[in-house]
CSV table of C-alpha atoms and ligand atoms in Angstrom, one decimal:
chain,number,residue,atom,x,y,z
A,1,UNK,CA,117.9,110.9,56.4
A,2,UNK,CA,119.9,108.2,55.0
A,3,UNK,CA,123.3,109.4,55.7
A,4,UNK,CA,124.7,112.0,57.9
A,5,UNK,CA,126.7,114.8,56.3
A,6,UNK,CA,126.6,116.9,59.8
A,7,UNK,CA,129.1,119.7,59.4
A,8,UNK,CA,130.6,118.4,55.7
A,9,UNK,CA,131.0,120.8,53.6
A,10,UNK,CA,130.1,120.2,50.0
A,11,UNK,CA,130.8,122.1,46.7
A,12,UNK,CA,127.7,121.6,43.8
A,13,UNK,CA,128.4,123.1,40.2
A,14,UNK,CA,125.5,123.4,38.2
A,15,UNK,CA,123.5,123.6,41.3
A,16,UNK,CA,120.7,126.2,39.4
A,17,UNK,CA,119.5,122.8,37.3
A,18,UNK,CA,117.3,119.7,38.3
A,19,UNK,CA,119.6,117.5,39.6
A,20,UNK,CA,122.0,119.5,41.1
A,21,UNK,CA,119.3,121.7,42.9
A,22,UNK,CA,117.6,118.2,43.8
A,23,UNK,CA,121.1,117.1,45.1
A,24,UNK,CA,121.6,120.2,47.5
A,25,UNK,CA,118.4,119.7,49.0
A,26,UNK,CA,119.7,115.9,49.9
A,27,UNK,CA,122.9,117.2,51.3
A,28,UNK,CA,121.3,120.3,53.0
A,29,UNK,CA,118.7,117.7,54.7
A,30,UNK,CA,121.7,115.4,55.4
A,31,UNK,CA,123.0,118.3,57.8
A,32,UNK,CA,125.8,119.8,54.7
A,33,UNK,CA,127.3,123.1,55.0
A,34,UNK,CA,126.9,123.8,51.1
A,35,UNK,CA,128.7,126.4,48.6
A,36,UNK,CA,126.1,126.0,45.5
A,37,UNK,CA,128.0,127.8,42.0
A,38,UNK,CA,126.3,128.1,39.0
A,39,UNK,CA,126.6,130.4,35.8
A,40,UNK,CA,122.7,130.8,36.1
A,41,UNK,CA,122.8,133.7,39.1
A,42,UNK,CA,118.7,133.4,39.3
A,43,UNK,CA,118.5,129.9,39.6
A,44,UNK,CA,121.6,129.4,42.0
A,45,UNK,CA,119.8,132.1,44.5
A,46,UNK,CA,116.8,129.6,44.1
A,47,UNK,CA,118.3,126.7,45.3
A,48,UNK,CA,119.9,128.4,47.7
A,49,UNK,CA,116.5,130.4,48.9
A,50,UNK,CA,115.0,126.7,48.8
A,51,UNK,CA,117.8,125.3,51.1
A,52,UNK,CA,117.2,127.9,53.8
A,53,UNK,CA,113.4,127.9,53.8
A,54,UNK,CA,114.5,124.2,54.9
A,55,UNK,CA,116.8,125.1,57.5
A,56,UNK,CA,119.7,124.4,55.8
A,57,UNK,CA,122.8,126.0,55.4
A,58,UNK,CA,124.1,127.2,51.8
A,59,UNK,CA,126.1,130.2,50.3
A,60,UNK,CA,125.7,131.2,46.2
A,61,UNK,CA,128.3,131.9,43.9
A,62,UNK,CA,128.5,132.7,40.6
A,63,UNK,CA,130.9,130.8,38.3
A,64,UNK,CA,131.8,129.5,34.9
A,65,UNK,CA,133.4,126.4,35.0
A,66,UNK,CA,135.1,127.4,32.0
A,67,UNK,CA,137.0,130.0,33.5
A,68,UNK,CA,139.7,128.8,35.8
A,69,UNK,CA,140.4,131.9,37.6
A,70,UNK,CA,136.4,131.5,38.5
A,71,UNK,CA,136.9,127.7,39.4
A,72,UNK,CA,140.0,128.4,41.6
A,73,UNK,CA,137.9,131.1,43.1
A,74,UNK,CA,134.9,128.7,43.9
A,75,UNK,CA,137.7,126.1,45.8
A,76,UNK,CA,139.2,129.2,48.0
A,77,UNK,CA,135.6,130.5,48.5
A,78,UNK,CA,134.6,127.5,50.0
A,79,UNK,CA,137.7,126.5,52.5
A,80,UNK,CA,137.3,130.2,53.5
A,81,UNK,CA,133.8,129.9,54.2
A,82,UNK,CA,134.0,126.3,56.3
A,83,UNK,CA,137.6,125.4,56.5
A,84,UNK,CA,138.0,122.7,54.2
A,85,UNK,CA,136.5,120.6,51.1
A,86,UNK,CA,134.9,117.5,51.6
A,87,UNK,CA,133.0,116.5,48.6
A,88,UNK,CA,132.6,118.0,45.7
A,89,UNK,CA,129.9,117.4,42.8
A,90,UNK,CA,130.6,118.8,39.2
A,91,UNK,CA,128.0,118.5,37.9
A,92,UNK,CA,127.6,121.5,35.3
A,93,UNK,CA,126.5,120.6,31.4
A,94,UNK,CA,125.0,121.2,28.7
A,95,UNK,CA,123.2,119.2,25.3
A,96,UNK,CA,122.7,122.1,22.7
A,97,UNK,CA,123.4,119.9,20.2
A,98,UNK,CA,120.7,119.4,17.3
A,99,UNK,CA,122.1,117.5,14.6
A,100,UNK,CA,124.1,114.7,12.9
A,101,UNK,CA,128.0,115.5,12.9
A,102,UNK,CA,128.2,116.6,9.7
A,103,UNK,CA,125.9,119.4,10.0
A,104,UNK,CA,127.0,120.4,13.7
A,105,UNK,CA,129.4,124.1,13.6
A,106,UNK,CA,132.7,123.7,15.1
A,107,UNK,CA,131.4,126.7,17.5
A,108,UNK,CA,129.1,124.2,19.0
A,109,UNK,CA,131.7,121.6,19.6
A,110,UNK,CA,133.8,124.1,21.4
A,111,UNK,CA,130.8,125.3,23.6
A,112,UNK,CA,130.1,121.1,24.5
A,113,UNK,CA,133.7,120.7,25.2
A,114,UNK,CA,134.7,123.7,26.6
A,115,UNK,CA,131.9,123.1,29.6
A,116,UNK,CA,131.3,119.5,29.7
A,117,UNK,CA,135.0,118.5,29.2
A,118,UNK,CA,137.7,121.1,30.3
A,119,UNK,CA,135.0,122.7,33.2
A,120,UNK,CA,135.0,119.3,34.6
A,121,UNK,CA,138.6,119.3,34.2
A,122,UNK,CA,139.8,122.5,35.8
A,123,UNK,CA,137.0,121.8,38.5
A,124,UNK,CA,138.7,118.2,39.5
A,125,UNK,CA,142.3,120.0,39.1
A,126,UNK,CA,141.4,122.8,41.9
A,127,UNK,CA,139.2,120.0,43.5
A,128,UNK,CA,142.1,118.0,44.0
A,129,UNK,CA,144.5,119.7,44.8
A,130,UNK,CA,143.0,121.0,47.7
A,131,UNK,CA,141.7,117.7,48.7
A,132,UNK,CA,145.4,116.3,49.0
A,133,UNK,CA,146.5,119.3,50.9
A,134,UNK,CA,143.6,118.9,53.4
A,135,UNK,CA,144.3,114.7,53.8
A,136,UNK,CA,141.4,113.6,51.5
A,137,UNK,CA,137.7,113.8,50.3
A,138,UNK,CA,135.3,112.4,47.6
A,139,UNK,CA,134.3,113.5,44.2
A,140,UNK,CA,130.7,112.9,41.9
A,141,UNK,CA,130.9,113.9,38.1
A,142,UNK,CA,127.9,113.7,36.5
A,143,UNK,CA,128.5,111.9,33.3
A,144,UNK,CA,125.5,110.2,31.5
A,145,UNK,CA,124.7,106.9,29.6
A,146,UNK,CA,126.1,109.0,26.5
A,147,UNK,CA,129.6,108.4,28.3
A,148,UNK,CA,128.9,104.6,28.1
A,149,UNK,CA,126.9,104.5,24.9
A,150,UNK,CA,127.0,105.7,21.3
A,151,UNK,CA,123.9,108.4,21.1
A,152,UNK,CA,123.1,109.2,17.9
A,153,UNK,CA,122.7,113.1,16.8
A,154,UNK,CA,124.1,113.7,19.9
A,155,UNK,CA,127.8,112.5,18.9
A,156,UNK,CA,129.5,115.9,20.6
A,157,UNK,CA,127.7,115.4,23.8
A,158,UNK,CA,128.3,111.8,24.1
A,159,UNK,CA,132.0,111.9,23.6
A,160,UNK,CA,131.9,114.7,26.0
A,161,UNK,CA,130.4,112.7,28.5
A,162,UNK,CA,132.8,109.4,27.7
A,163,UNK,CA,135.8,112.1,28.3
A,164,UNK,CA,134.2,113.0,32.0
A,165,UNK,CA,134.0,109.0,32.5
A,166,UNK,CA,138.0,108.9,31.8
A,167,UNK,CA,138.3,112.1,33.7
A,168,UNK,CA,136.5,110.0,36.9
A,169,UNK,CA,138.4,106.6,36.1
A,170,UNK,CA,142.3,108.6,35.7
A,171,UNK,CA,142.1,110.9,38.6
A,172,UNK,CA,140.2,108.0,40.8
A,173,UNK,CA,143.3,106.0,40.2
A,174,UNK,CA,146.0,108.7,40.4
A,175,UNK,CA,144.4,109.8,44.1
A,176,UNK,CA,143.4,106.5,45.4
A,177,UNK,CA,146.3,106.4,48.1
A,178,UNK,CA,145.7,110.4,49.0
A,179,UNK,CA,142.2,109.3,50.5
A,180,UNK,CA,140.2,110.6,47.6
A,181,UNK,CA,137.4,108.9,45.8
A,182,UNK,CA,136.0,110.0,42.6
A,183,UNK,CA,133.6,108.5,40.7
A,184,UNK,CA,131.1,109.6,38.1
A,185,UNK,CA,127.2,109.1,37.8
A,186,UNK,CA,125.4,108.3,34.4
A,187,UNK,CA,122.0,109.1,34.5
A,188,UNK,CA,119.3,107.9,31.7
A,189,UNK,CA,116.9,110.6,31.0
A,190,UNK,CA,115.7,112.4,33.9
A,191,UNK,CA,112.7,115.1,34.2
A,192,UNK,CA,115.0,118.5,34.2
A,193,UNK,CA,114.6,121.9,31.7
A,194,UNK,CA,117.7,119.8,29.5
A,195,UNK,CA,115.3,116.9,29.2
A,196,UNK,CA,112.1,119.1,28.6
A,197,UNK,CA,114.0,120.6,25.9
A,198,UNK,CA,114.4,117.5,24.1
A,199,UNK,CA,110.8,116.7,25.1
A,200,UNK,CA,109.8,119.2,23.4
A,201,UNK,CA,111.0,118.2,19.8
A,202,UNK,CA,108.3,116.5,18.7
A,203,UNK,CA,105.0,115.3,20.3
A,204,UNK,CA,106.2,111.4,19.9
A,205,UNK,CA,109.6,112.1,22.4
A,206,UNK,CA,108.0,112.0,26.0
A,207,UNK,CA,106.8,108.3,24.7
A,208,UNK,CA,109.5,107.5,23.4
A,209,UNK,CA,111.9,108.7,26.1
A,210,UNK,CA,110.1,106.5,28.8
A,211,UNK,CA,110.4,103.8,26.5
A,212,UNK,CA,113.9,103.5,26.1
A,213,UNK,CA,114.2,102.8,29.9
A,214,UNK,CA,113.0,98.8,30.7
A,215,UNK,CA,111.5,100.7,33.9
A,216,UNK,CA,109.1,102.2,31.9
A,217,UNK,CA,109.4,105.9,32.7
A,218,UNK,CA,112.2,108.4,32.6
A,219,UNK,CA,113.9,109.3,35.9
A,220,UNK,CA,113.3,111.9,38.6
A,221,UNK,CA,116.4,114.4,40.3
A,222,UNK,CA,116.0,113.1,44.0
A,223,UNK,CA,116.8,109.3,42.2
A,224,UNK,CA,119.6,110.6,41.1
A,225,UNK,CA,120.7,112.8,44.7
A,226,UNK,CA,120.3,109.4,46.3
A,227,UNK,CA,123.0,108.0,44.7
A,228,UNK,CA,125.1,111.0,44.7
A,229,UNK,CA,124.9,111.5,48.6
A,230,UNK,CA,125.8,107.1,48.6
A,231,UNK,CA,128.8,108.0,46.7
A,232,UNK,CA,130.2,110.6,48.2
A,233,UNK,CA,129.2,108.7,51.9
A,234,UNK,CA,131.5,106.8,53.8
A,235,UNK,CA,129.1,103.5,52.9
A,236,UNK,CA,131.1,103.8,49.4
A,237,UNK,CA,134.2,103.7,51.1
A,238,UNK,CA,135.8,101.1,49.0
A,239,UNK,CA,134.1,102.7,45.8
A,240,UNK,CA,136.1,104.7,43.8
A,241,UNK,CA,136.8,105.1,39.6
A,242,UNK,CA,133.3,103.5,39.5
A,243,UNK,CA,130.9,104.6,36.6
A,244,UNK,CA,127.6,104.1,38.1
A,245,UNK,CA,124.3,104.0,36.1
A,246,UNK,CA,121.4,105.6,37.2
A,247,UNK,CA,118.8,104.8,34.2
A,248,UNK,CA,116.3,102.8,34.8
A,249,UNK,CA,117.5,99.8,32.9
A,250,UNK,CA,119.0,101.8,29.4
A,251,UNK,CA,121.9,100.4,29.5
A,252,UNK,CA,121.0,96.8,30.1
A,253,UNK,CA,119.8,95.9,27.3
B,301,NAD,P1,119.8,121.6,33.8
B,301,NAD,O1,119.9,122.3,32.5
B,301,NAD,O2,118.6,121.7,34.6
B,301,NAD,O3,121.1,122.0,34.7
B,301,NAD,C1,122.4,122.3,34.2
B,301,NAD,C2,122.9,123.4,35.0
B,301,NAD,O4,124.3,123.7,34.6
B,301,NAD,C3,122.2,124.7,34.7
B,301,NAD,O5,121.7,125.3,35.9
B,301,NAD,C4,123.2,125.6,34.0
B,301,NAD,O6,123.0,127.0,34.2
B,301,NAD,C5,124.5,125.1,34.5
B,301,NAD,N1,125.6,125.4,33.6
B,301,NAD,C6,125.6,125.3,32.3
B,301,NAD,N2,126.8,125.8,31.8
B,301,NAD,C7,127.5,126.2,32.9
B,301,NAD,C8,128.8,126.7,33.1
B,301,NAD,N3,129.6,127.1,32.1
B,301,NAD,N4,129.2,127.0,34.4
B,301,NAD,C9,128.5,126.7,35.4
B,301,NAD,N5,127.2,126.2,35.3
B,301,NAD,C10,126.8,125.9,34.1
B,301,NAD,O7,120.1,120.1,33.5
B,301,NAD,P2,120.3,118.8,34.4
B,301,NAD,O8,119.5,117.7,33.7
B,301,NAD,O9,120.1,119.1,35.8
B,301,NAD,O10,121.8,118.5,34.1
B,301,NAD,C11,122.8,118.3,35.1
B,301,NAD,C12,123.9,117.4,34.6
B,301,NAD,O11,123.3,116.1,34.3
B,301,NAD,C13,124.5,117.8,33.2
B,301,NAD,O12,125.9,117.6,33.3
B,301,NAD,C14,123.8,116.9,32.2
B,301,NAD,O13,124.7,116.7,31.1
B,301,NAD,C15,123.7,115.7,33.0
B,301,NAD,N6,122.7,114.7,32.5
B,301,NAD,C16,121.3,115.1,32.4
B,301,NAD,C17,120.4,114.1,32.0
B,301,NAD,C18,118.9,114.5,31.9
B,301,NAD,O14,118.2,113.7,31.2
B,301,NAD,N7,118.5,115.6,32.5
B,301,NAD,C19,120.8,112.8,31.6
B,301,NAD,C20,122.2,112.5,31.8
B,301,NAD,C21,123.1,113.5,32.2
């Protein structure tokens, strides 16, 4: 154990998926009292199943981050369940984009948007202002390297994901002097169901995805928990509005 989350509690969104299921094992190991959400109820009970069979301590809730009666739900759920709210990861997205921009429906812009950009909002609105009630906290969004660099045929998804970077860099600054950190992560490709599913377009991808990474390979969820639970530590505790890579090298070159 790297860092000691004894008695924290710690909200997850998206906590069904790779990396956030990967990231509430970390915290659960860490010693984190954990209220896992996601809109997937089989996949949440998962994790959750997994966190126990550990020892750990987690509770499941279903929500849709893009319903804010559901999102200020999952905020009082978890000060009722262990007082207060020390970190949160929003981490819920989704990629069903297929095509250039001038082929892609507006109905699929909205779906992008409406979980990628407002969920992330409403989440860091409830997040918040809760945080600043209780004296402070910290704050992960998962971003990607689409929310630091153009991605081709993936235009909707990449400007989603530079709006969750300005989300991170406004609200960072706006609650610095509340005690609040928040700070995004921007992961390369990493080995998920959202990454399979790209994987999966032709026979030439899983190459080609490792290659666009100087490291060689694309990235596993525990690389990316490890930076989460840094973040949200008190080792980062002069990091905050920071846009942090994860990826292996993609964005260095
Ligand atoms: P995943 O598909 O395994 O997990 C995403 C989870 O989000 C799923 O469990 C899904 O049910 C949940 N979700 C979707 N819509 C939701 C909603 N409206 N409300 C609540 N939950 C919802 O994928 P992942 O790779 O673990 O993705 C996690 C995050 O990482 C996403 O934000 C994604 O954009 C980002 N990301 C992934 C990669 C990658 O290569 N896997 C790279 C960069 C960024």
């Amino acid at each position: 154990m790297t860092h000691d989350f004894n008695g924290k509690s710690v909200l997850i969104t998206g906590a069904g998926g790779g990396i956030g299921r990967a990231t509430a094992l970390a915290f659960a190991e860490a010693g984190a009292r954990l209220m896992l959400t996601d809109v997937d109820v089989p996949a949440g009970d998962e994790t959750a199943a997994l966190v126990h069979a550990r020892g750990g301590e987690a509770m499941f809730l279903k929500v849709d981050v893009t319903r804010e009666t559901e999102v200020a739900a999952m905020v009082a759920a978890t000060v009722a369940a262990y007082g207060r709210l020390d970190c949160a990861f929003n981490n819920a997205g989704i990629e069903i984009e297929t095509s250039r921009i001038t082929e892609c429906d507006e109905a699929v812009f909205d779906r992008i948007m409406g979980v990628n950009v407002k969920g992330m909002w409403l989440c860091l609105k409830h997040e918040l202002k809760q945080m600043e009630a209780q004296g402070g906290g910290a704050i992960v969004n998962t971003a990607s390297v689409a929310g630091l660099k153009g991605a081709p045929r993936l235009a909707t998804y990449a400007g989603s994901k530079h709006a969750v970077v300005g989300l991170t860099r406004s609200t960072a600054a706006e609650f610095a002097r509340q005690n609040i950190r928040v700070n995004a992560i921007c992961p390369g490709v990493i080995r998920t169901l959202m990454s399979e599913r790209w994987a999966n377009k032709d026979p030439d991808m899983p190459g080609r995805m490792a290659a666009m990474h100087p490291i060689g390979r694309i990235g596993e969820p525990v690389e990316v928990a490890a930076v989460v639970l840094w973040l949200c530590s008190s080792d980062a505790s002069f990091v905050t509005g920071l846009a942090h890579t994860v990826d292996g090298g993609f964005t260095a070159v």
